[in-house]
Tab-separated table of C-alpha atoms in Angstrom:
chain	number	residue	atom	x	y	z
G	191	ALA	CA	-50.087	13.318	12.879
G	192	GLU	CA	-48.110	12.502	9.751
G	193	ASP	CA	-47.831	8.857	10.778
G	194	ALA	CA	-51.580	8.709	11.427
G	195	ILE	CA	-52.404	10.171	8.005
G	196	GLU	CA	-50.127	7.619	6.356
G	197	LYS	CA	-52.293	4.851	7.811
G	198	LEU	CA	-55.612	6.226	6.410
G	199	SER	CA	-57.373	4.797	3.420
G	200	ASP	CA	-57.885	7.005	0.380
G	201	ASP	CA	-61.502	7.676	1.383
G	202	GLU	CA	-60.480	8.561	4.936
G	203	ALA	CA	-57.694	10.801	3.702
G	204	GLU	CA	-60.124	12.632	1.453
G	205	ILE	CA	-62.366	13.395	4.420
G	206	ILE	CA	-59.521	15.181	6.262
G	207	ALA	CA	-57.857	16.636	3.176
G	208	GLU	CA	-58.140	20.209	4.428
G	209	ALA	CA	-56.552	19.312	7.767
G	210	ALA	CA	-53.851	17.341	5.959
G	211	ASN	CA	-52.990	20.385	3.868
G	212	LYS	CA	-52.671	22.455	7.048
G	213	LEU	CA	-50.347	19.778	8.418
G	214	VAL	CA	-48.151	20.155	5.336
G	215	ASP	CA	-47.893	23.879	6.023
G	216	ILE	CA	-47.144	23.204	9.699
G	217	ARG	CA	-44.381	20.777	8.674
G	218	LYS	CA	-42.824	23.458	6.425
G	219	GLU	CA	-43.004	25.996	9.230
G	220	TYR	CA	-41.470	23.527	11.681
G	221	ASP	CA	-38.676	22.587	9.257
G	222	ALA	CA	-37.977	26.288	8.689
G	223	ILE	CA	-37.649	26.812	12.463
G	224	ILE	CA	-35.281	23.846	12.794
G	225	GLU	CA	-33.225	25.063	9.835
G	226	ALA	CA	-33.051	28.558	11.307
G	227	GLU	CA	-31.870	27.140	14.647
G	228	LYS	CA	-29.302	25.026	12.834
G	229	LEU	CA	-28.034	28.043	10.905
G	230	ALA	CA	-27.925	30.073	14.109
G	231	GLU	CA	-25.853	27.369	15.794
G	232	MET	CA	-23.554	27.166	12.785
G	233	GLN	CA	-23.121	30.941	12.795
G	234	GLU	CA	-22.450	30.875	16.526
G	235	ASN	CA	-19.692	28.302	16.008
G	236	ALA	CA	-18.289	30.315	13.119
G	237	ASN	CA	-18.369	33.486	15.235
G	238	VAL	CA	-16.024	31.863	17.751
G	239	VAL	CA	-13.470	31.421	14.966
G	240	ILE	CA	-14.135	34.884	13.563
G	241	GLU	CA	-13.433	36.369	16.988
G	242	SER	CA	-10.309	34.231	17.394
G	243	ILE	CA	-8.967	35.422	14.049
G	244	SER	CA	-9.713	39.033	14.934
G	245	LYS	CA	-7.506	38.673	18.040
G	246	ILE	CA	-4.410	37.941	15.929
G	247	GLY	CA	-3.890	41.594	15.089
G	248	ALA	CA	-0.483	42.695	13.843
G	249	VAL	CA	1.619	39.600	13.221
G	250	THR	CA	4.846	39.235	15.232
G	251	LEU	CA	7.094	36.361	16.265
G	252	GLU	CA	4.890	36.037	19.346
G	253	SER	CA	1.733	35.448	17.258
G	254	ASN	CA	2.135	31.687	17.043
G	255	VAL	CA	-0.342	30.901	19.838
G	256	GLU	CA	-3.087	33.109	18.407
G	257	ILE	CA	-2.585	31.783	14.867
G	258	SER	CA	-2.427	28.137	15.986
G	259	THR	CA	-5.547	28.555	18.127
G	260	ALA	CA	-7.489	30.091	15.240
G	261	LYS	CA	-6.331	27.306	12.880
G	262	GLU	CA	-7.401	24.586	15.306
G	263	LEU	CA	-10.798	26.196	15.854
G	264	PHE	CA	-11.333	26.583	12.102
G	265	SER	CA	-10.395	22.944	11.516
G	266	SER	CA	-12.950	21.841	14.112
G	267	LEU	CA	-15.822	23.376	12.099
G	268	THR	CA	-17.901	21.548	9.521
G	269	SER	CA	-17.427	22.599	5.900
G	270	ASP	CA	-20.723	24.545	6.036
G	271	GLU	CA	-19.597	26.339	9.196
G	272	GLN	CA	-16.202	27.129	7.662
G	273	ALA	CA	-17.988	28.845	4.787
G	274	LEU	CA	-19.475	31.275	7.314
G	275	VAL	CA	-16.072	32.435	8.598
G	276	CYS	CA	-15.958	35.784	6.845
G	277	ASN	CA	-12.381	36.691	7.832
G	278	TYR	CA	-10.656	33.414	6.938
G	279	GLU	CA	-8.450	35.223	4.406
G	280	ILE	CA	-6.999	37.229	7.308
G	281	LEU	CA	-5.915	33.962	8.954
G	282	LEU	CA	-4.260	32.763	5.737
G	283	LYS	CA	-2.445	36.080	5.390
G	284	ALA	CA	-1.354	35.959	9.041
G	285	GLU	CA	0.075	32.459	8.553
G	286	LYS	CA	2.131	33.610	5.571
G	287	GLU	CA	3.369	36.694	7.421
G	288	TYR	CA	4.307	34.617	10.469
G	289	ASP	CA	6.148	32.003	8.391
G	290	LEU	CA	8.092	34.801	6.691
G	291	LEU	CA	9.015	36.355	10.058
G	292	VAL	CA	10.128	32.952	11.390
G	293	ALA	CA	12.273	32.355	8.306
G	294	GLU	CA	13.872	35.805	8.651
G	295	GLU	CA	14.455	35.261	12.371
G	296	LYS	CA	15.995	31.861	11.645
G	297	LYS	CA	18.414	33.468	9.191
G	298	ARG	CA	19.257	36.182	11.740
G	299	ILE	CA	19.913	33.674	14.532
G	300	ILE	CA	22.034	31.447	12.302
G	301	LYS	CA	24.056	34.411	11.046
G	302	GLU	CA	24.580	35.684	14.595
G	303	CYS	CA	25.413	32.253	15.996
G	304	GLU	CA	27.806	31.351	13.196
G	305	LYS	CA	30.152	34.098	14.416
G	306	LYS	CA	30.857	31.881	17.439
G	307	PHE	CA	31.525	28.705	15.427
G	308	GLU	CA	34.235	27.232	13.284
G	309	ILE	CA	32.521	25.877	10.148
G	310	ASP	CA	34.107	22.887	8.455
G	311	GLU	CA	32.813	21.931	5.007
G	312	ASP	CA	33.248	18.241	4.148
G	313	LYS	CA	32.787	18.392	0.378
G	314	ILE	CA	33.135	14.645	-0.107
G	315	ASP	CA	30.480	13.580	2.401
G	316	GLN	CA	28.601	16.869	1.830
G	317	ILE	CA	28.374	17.600	5.540
G	318	THR	CA	28.839	20.970	7.221
G	319	TRP	CA	30.260	20.690	10.732
G	320	TYR	CA	29.770	23.427	13.324
G	321	PHE	CA	32.321	23.457	16.172
G	322	HIS	CA	32.098	26.154	18.844
G	323	LYS	CA	35.191	28.356	18.792
G	324	LYS	CA	35.635	27.807	22.532
G	325	MET	CA	35.696	24.027	22.136
G	326	PRO	CA	39.278	22.803	22.756
G	327	ASP	CA	41.253	22.485	19.518
G	328	TYR	CA	42.993	19.345	20.730
G	329	ILE	CA	41.625	16.326	22.541
G	330	ASP	CA	44.394	16.291	25.183
G	331	ILE	CA	43.873	19.790	26.617
G	332	ARG	CA	41.229	19.124	29.278
G	333	SER	CA	38.225	17.004	30.246
G	334	TYR	CA	34.832	18.127	28.975
G	335	ILE	CA	31.410	17.254	27.609
G	336	ILE	CA	30.718	19.460	24.585
G	337	PRO	CA	28.257	19.055	21.689
G	338	TYR	CA	28.800	20.030	18.060
G	339	ILE	CA	26.514	20.044	15.019
G	340	GLY	CA	26.401	18.262	11.683
G	341	TYR	CA	24.239	19.561	8.821
G	342	SER	CA	23.484	17.987	5.448
G	343	THR	CA	20.681	18.314	2.866
G	344	GLY	CA	18.388	20.205	5.212
G	345	SER	CA	18.912	17.883	8.163
G	346	ALA	CA	20.821	18.796	11.328
G	347	TRP	CA	22.016	16.565	14.139
G	348	ILE	CA	24.077	16.878	17.285
G	349	CYS	CA	27.102	14.886	18.347
G	350	ILE	CA	28.252	14.953	21.959
G	351	ARG	CA	31.947	14.567	22.677
G	352	TYR	CA	32.651	13.026	26.055
G	353	ASN	CA	36.329	13.470	26.880
G	354	TYR	CA	38.485	12.633	29.876
G	355	THR	CA	42.054	13.937	29.935
G	356	GLY	CA	44.367	13.337	32.895
G	357	ASP	CA	47.636	11.907	34.105
G	358	ASP	CA	46.339	8.375	34.669
G	359	TRP	CA	44.021	5.918	32.931
G	360	ILE	CA	40.406	5.397	33.978
G	361	PHE	CA	39.340	3.056	31.174
G	362	TRP	CA	35.850	4.481	31.469
G	363	ASP	CA	32.826	3.110	29.627
G	364	ASP	CA	30.015	4.463	31.835
G	365	LEU	CA	28.951	8.014	32.602
G	366	LYS	CA	26.893	9.220	35.517
G	367	ILE	CA	25.775	12.771	34.960
G	368	TYR	CA	24.416	14.691	37.960
G	369	VAL	CA	22.328	17.731	36.985
G	370	ASP	CA	20.777	19.592	39.929
G	371	GLY	CA	19.770	16.359	41.658
G	372	VAL	CA	18.803	14.421	38.519
G	373	ILE	CA	21.044	11.550	37.402
G	374	TYR	CA	21.492	10.695	33.715
G	375	ASN	CA	23.248	7.418	32.904
G	376	ARG	CA	25.092	6.812	29.652
G	377	ASN	CA	26.692	3.467	28.852
G	378	PHE	CA	29.163	2.720	26.055
G	379	ASP	CA	30.880	-0.315	24.662
G	380	TYR	CA	34.463	-0.407	25.900
G	381	HIS	CA	35.754	-0.454	22.323
G	382	ASP	CA	33.769	2.701	21.397
G	383	ILE	CA	36.156	4.772	23.511
G	384	VAL	CA	39.299	6.107	21.804
G	385	ARG	CA	42.332	5.985	24.118
G	386	ASP	CA	45.778	7.463	23.620
G	387	ASN	CA	48.620	9.067	25.577
G	388	ASP	CA	51.591	11.369	25.114
G	389	GLY	CA	54.024	13.262	27.300
G	390	GLY	CA	52.674	11.843	30.539
G	391	ASN	CA	49.029	12.667	29.722
G	392	VAL	CA	46.310	10.236	28.734
G	393	TRP	CA	42.971	10.877	27.058
G	394	GLU	CA	39.894	8.735	26.623
G	395	TRP	CA	37.016	10.034	24.518
G	396	CYS	CA	34.098	9.186	22.255
G	397	ASP	CA	31.604	11.008	20.050
G	398	ASP	CA	27.963	10.039	20.530
G	399	VAL	CA	25.552	10.884	17.693
G	400	VAL	CA	22.115	12.170	18.701
G	401	HIS	CA	19.107	11.460	16.454
G	402	ASP	CA	18.561	13.780	13.470
G	403	ASN	CA	16.011	16.558	13.949
G	404	ALA	CA	15.048	15.122	17.316
G	405	GLY	CA	14.133	18.402	18.954
G	406	LEU	CA	14.625	18.858	22.680
G	407	ASP	CA	12.286	15.979	23.488
G	408	ASN	CA	15.207	13.609	22.847
G	409	SER	CA	16.722	12.403	26.131
G	410	ASP	CA	20.294	13.380	25.207
G	411	LEU	CA	19.218	16.828	24.055
G	412	SER	CA	17.023	17.241	27.116
G	413	MET	CA	20.075	16.412	29.207
G	414	LEU	CA	22.155	19.021	27.378
G	415	ASP	CA	19.397	21.574	27.834
G	416	ALA	CA	19.271	20.779	31.559
G	417	ILE	CA	23.065	21.062	31.876
G	418	ALA	CA	23.111	24.437	30.121
G	419	SER	CA	20.644	25.914	32.615
G	420	SER	CA	21.821	24.029	35.709
G	421	GLU	CA	23.233	25.322	38.951
G	422	GLU	CA	25.509	22.297	39.316
G	423	THR	CA	26.492	19.545	36.904
G	424	ILE	CA	29.008	16.816	37.702
G	425	ILE	CA	30.151	14.245	35.124
G	426	ARG	CA	31.523	10.998	36.519
G	427	PHE	CA	33.702	9.047	34.073
G	428	GLU	CA	33.535	5.540	35.514
G	429	GLY	CA	35.548	2.440	34.751
G	430	ASP	CA	35.621	-0.939	36.465
G	431	THR	CA	38.182	0.261	39.029
G	432	TYR	CA	38.777	3.982	38.600
G	433	GLU	CA	36.615	7.063	38.206
G	434	TYR	CA	36.938	10.791	37.674
G	435	ASP	CA	34.465	13.575	38.503
G	436	LEU	CA	34.284	16.622	36.246
G	437	VAL	CA	32.423	19.736	37.405
G	438	VAL	CA	31.036	21.477	34.336
G	439	SER	CA	32.038	25.130	34.315
G	440	SER	CA	29.702	28.046	33.697
G	441	ALA	CA	31.667	28.776	30.513
G	442	ASP	CA	30.977	25.286	29.161
G	443	LYS	CA	27.288	25.602	30.124
G	444	GLN	CA	27.082	28.790	28.053
G	445	LEU	CA	28.897	27.038	25.212
G	446	ILE	CA	26.341	24.202	25.296
G	447	ARG	CA	23.476	26.727	25.303
G	448	GLU	CA	24.876	28.442	22.198
G	449	VAL	CA	25.237	25.102	20.385
G	450	LEU	CA	21.606	24.261	21.178
G	451	THR	CA	20.447	27.698	20.017
G	452	LEU	CA	22.113	27.237	16.628
G	453	TYR	CA	20.804	23.664	16.400
G	454	GLN	CA	17.222	24.773	17.018
G	455	ALA	CA	17.559	27.446	14.338
G	456	LEU	CA	18.896	24.912	11.845
G	457	ILE	CA	16.048	22.426	12.381
G	458	SER	CA	13.151	24.885	12.666
């Protein structure tokens, strides 16, 4: 009807002026209906977020899922819809409370874990090293795979010490690590391995640095995590001619778990 009126001449438009005025009123009524439906839809979308925020309740260390869900839902709204979320301040408060709880829990875990670690402060390089107290003090005591932690200027990383100690040389440069049926392969340059001997014993070892702040999605850290929770882990130190199989003890698995727990607290 509006398009048809637009095509009329002035004389023709004058003839239907009364009807045209009614059409203007109809257009206003129609636009009001559309606007009301739009507002209703916006409020419906906002209500989903309002309800999600209301489910957060008292904030605990287990509130992360509820808070993250509410944040994602709020972010998915348009700016006009966000303005309709009447309890948004509750979400902001919950985030602050949760962050404070996480920070306090981090401090608690670090303080508790540090009791099990020797802490070595390198003042020149400004690095703090965390070595588990059950890690052998000397390289020639036994064979093992044990991680330790470096920390500097807010950044933490893990080093893994791979060590073979025995009464004969292997000249290893490859590792095959069996973890409950899964094989991890680690390859090193021959010259990366430190070799020495004394009193009839030999030892061959290297320290492998894992990426800073990698989280447990890093393949080396995932391997350590798998070892710590495994039923059976066997480390094969393999050279061109000789090899040696090390069965990782339950004590070393627990040691690895405690290193990872402290590491996660330091990077979180």
